[in-house]
Short mmCIF file of C-alpha atoms and ligand atoms in Angstrom, two decimals:
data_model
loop_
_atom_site.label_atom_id
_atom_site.label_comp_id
_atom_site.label_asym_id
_atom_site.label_seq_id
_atom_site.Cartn_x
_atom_site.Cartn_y
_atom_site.Cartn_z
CA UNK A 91 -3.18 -26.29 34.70
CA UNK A 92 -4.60 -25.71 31.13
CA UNK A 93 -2.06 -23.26 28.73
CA UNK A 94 -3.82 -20.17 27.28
CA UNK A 95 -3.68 -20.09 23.80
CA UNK A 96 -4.33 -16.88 21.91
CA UNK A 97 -4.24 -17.46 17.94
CA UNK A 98 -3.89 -14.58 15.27
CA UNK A 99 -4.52 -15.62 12.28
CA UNK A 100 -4.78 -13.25 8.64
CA UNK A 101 -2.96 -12.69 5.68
CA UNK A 102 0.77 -11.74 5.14
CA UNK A 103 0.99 -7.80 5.60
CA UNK A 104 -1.73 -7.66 8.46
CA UNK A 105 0.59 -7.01 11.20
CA UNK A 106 0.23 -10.13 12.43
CA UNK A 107 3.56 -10.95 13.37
CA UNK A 108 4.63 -7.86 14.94
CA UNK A 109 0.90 -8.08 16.90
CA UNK A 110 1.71 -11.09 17.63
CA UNK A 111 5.49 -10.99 19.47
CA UNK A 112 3.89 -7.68 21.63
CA UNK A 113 1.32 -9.93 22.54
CA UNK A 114 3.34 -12.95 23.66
CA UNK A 115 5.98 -10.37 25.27
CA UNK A 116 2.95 -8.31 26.99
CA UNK A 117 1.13 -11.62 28.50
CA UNK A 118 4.37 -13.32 29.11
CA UNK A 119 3.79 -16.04 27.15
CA UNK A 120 5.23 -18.48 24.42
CA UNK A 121 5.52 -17.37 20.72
CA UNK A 122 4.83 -19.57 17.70
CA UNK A 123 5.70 -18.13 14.11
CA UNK A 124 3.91 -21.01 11.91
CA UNK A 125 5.18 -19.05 8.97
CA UNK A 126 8.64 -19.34 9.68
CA UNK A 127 7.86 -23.02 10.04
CA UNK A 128 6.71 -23.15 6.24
CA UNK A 129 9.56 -21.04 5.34
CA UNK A 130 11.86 -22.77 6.81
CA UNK A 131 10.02 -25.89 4.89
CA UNK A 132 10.50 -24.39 1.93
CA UNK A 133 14.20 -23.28 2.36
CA UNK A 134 15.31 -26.56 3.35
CA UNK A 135 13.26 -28.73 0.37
CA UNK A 136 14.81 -26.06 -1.92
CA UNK A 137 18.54 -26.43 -0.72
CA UNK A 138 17.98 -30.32 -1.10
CA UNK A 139 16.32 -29.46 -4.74
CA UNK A 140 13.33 -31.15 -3.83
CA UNK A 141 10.88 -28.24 -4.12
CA UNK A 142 10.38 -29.13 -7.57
CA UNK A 143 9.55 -32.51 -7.20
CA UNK A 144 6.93 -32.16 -4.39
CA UNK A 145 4.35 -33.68 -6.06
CA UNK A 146 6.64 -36.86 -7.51
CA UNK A 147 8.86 -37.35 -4.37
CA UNK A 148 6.62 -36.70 -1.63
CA UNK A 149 7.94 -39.37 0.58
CA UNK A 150 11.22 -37.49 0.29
CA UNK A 151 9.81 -34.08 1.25
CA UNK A 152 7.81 -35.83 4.12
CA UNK A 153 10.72 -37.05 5.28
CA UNK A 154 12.78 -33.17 5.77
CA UNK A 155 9.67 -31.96 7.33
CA UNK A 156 9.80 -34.48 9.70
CA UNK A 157 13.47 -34.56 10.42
CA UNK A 158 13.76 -30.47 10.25
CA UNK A 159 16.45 -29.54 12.26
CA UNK A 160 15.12 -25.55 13.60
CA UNK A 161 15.62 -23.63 16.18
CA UNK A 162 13.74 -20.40 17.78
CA UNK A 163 15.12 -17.93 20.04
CA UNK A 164 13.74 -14.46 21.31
CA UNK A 165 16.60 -11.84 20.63
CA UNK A 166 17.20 -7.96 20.70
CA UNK A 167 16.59 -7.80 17.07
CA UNK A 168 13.49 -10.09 17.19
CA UNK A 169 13.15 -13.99 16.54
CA UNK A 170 16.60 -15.56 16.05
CA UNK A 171 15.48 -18.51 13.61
CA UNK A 172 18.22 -21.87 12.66
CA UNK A 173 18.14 -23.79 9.66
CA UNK A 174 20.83 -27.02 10.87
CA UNK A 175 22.23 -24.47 13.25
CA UNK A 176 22.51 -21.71 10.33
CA UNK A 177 21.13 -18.38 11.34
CA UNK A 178 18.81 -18.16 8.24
CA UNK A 179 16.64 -14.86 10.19
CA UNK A 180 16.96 -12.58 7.49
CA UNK A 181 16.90 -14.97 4.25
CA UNK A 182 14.05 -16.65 5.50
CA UNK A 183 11.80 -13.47 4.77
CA UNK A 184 12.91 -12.52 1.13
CA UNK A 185 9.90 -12.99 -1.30
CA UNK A 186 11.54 -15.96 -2.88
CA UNK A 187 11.57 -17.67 0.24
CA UNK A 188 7.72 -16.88 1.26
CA UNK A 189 6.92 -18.09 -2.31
CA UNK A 190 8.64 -21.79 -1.55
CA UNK A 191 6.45 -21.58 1.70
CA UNK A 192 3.29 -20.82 0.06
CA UNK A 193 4.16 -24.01 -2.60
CA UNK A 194 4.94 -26.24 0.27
CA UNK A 195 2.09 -25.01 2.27
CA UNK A 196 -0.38 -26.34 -0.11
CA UNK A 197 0.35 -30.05 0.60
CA UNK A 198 -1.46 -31.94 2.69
CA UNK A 199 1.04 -34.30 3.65
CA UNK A 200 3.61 -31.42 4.38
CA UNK A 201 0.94 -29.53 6.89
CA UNK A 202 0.39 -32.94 8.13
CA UNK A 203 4.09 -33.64 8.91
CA UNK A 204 4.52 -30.11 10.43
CA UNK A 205 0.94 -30.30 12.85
CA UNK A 206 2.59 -31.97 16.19
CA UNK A 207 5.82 -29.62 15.85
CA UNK A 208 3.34 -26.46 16.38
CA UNK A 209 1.80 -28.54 18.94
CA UNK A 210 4.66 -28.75 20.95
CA UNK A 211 4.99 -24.86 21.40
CA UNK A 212 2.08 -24.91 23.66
CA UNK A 213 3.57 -24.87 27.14
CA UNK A 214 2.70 -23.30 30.22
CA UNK A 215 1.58 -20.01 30.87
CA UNK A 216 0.41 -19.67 27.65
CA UNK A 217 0.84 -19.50 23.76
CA UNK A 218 0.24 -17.02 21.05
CA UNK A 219 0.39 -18.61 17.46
CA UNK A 220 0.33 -16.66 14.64
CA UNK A 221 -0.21 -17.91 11.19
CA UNK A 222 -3.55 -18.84 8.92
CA UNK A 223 -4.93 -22.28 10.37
CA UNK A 224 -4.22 -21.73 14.18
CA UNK A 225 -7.55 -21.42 15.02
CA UNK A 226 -9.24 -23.92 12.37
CA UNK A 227 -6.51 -26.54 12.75
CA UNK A 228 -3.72 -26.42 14.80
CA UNK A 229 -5.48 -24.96 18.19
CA UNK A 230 -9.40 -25.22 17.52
CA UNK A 231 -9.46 -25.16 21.50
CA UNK A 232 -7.51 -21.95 21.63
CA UNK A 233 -9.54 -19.28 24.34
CA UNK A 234 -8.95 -16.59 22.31
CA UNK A 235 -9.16 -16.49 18.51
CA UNK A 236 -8.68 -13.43 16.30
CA UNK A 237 -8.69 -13.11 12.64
CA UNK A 238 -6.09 -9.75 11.70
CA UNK A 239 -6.94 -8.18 7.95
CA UNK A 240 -6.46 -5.78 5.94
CA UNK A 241 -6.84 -4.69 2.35
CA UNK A 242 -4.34 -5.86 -0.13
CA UNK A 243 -3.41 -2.26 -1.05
CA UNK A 244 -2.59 -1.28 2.47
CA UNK A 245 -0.77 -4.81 3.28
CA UNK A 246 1.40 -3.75 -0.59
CA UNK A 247 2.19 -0.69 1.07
CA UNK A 248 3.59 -1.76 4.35
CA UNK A 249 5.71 -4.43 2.74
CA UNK A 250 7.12 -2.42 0.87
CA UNK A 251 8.28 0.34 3.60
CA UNK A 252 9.59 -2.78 5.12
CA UNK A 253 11.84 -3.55 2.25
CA UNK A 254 13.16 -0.64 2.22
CA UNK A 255 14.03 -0.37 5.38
CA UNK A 256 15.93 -3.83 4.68
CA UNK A 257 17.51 -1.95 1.84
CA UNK A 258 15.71 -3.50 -0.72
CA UNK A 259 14.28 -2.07 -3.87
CA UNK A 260 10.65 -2.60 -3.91
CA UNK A 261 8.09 -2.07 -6.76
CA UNK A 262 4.35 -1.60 -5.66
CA UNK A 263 2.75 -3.29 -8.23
CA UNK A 264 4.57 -6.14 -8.63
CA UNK A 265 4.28 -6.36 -5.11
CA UNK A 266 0.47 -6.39 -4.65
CA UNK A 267 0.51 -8.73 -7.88
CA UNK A 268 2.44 -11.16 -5.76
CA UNK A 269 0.52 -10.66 -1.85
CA UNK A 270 -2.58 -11.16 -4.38
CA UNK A 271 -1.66 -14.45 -6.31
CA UNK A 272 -0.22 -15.81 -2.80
CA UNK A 273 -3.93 -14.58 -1.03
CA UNK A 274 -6.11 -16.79 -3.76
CA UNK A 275 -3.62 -19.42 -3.06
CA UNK A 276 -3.76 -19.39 0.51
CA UNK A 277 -7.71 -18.91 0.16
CA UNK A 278 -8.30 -21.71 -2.25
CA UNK A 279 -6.47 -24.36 -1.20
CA UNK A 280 -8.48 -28.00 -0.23
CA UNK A 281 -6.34 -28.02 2.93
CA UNK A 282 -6.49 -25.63 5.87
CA UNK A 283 -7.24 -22.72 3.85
CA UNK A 284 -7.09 -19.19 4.99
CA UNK A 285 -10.54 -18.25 6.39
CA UNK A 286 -11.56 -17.31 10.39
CA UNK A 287 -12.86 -19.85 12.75
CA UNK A 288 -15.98 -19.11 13.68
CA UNK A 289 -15.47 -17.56 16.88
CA UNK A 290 -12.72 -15.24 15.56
CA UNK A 291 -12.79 -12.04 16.11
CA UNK A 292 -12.03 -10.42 13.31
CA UNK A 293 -9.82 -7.19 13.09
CA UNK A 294 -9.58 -4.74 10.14
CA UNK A 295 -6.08 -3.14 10.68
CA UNK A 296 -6.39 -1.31 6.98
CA UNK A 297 -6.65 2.14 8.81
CA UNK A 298 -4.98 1.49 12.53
CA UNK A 299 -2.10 1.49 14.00
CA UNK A 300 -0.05 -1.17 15.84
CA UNK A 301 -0.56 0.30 18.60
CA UNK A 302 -4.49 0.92 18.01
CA UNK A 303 -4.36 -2.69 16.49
CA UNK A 304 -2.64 -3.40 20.43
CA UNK A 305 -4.99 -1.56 22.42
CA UNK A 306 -8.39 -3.49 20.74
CA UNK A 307 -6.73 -7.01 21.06
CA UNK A 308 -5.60 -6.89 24.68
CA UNK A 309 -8.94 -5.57 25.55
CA UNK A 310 -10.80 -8.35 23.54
CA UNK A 311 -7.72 -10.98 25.11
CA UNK A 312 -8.40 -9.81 29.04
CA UNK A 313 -12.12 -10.17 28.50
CA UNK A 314 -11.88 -13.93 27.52
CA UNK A 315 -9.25 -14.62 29.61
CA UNK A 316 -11.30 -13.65 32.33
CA UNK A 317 -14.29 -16.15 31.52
O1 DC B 113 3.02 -15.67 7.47
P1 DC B 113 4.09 -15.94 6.41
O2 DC B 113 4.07 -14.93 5.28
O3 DC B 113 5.44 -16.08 7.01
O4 DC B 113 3.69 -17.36 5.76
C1 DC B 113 4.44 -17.92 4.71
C2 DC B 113 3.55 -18.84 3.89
O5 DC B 113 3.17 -19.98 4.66
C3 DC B 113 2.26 -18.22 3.36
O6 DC B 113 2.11 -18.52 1.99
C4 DC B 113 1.16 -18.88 4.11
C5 DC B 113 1.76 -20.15 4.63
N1 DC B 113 1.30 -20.46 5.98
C6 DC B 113 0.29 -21.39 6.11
O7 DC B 113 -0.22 -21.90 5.12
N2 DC B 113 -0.14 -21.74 7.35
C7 DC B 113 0.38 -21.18 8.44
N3 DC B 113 -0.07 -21.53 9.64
C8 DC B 113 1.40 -20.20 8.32
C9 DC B 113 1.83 -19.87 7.07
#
């Protein structure tokens, strides 16, 4: 039996990961949050001071990514994510922490180290992967590919509603400054960059809602499924 694997890839802000997790839950199938994978990444090399030495102690950094002790589990209050056993779900999705995951995704060697441990989530009935190389690298034989955008401005806005609503004081600007800076990054890189596969469909979320956003994905998802 061959597992179905439905990639999302995009930008931070997209609604990706929300898409994503109603997806899997809708379908019944497995969840992979790359980006927590980087995050975690990042967390970990930071803890062990190391983020500042990924270029001069690469073997070192290779080494955590390979050894990364995580854990994933599907709660009420979303993804339950370890760090060594530590419940890190909330820290792991503070700006600083998505800025050491947009350093440490940007190494070869480090996307290298993480490939087969994204691998591994595809398991019977079926996957959905969210992140910005599922469909390029990580799946390219995935059945159903889509590509999730939306402008900058509208992804600014929505993060920072969602700070708030962690409690967090949130300034616009400084906020699009930083989804804009991390966008180039994630665009320019040699390695993986963030672009659609070929095949993606792409989605413009910019002026839907999730559950608009819902409605054109499962349609697009039953119709290859069904090939
Ligand atoms: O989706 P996110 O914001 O949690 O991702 C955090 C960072 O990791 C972001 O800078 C992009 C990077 N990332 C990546 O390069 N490849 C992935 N498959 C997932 C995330």
């Amino acid at each position: 039996m061959t597992v179905n694997i439905i990639t999302i890839d995009g930008p931070s802000g997209s609604g990706k990961g929300t898409l994503a997790a109603k997806i899997a839950q809708h379908y019944g199938y497995h969840l992979l949050d790359s980006g927590a994978i980087y995050r975690l990444l990042g967390l970990s090399l930071f803890h062990r001071q190391l983020l500042d030495q990924l270029e001069h102690n690469i073997d070192a950094c290779v080494q955590v990514a390979t050894d990364l002790d995580i854990q994933f589990q599907g709660s009420e209050q979303g993804l339950e994510v370890r760090l060594e056993g530590r419940n890190v779900s909330q820290e792991i999705r503070t700006e600083i922490v998505g800025e050491y995951a947009s350093r440490v995704a940007a190494v070869p060697a480090l996307r290298a180290a993480l490939l087969q441990r994204q691998r591994d989530f595809a398991q019977l009935p079926g996957l959905v992967a969210d992140g910005r190389d599922m469909a390029t690298t990580v799946f390219p034989q995935a059945k159903v590919k889509i590509f999730l955008t939306a402008s900058a401005e509208s992804r600014a806005a929505r993060r920072v509603k969602q700070l708030q609503t962690m409690g967090v004081d949130a300034n616009i600007s400084t906020i699009l400054a930083n989804i804009e800076a991390r966008d180039k990054r994630d665009m320019e890189r040699s390695v993986a960059p963030l672009k659609p596969a070929i095949n993606a469909k792409i989605i413009d979320s910019s002026d839907l809602s999730i559950a608009q956003v819902f409605e054109q994905m499962t349609i697009y998802i039953d119709q290859c499924l069904s090939h």
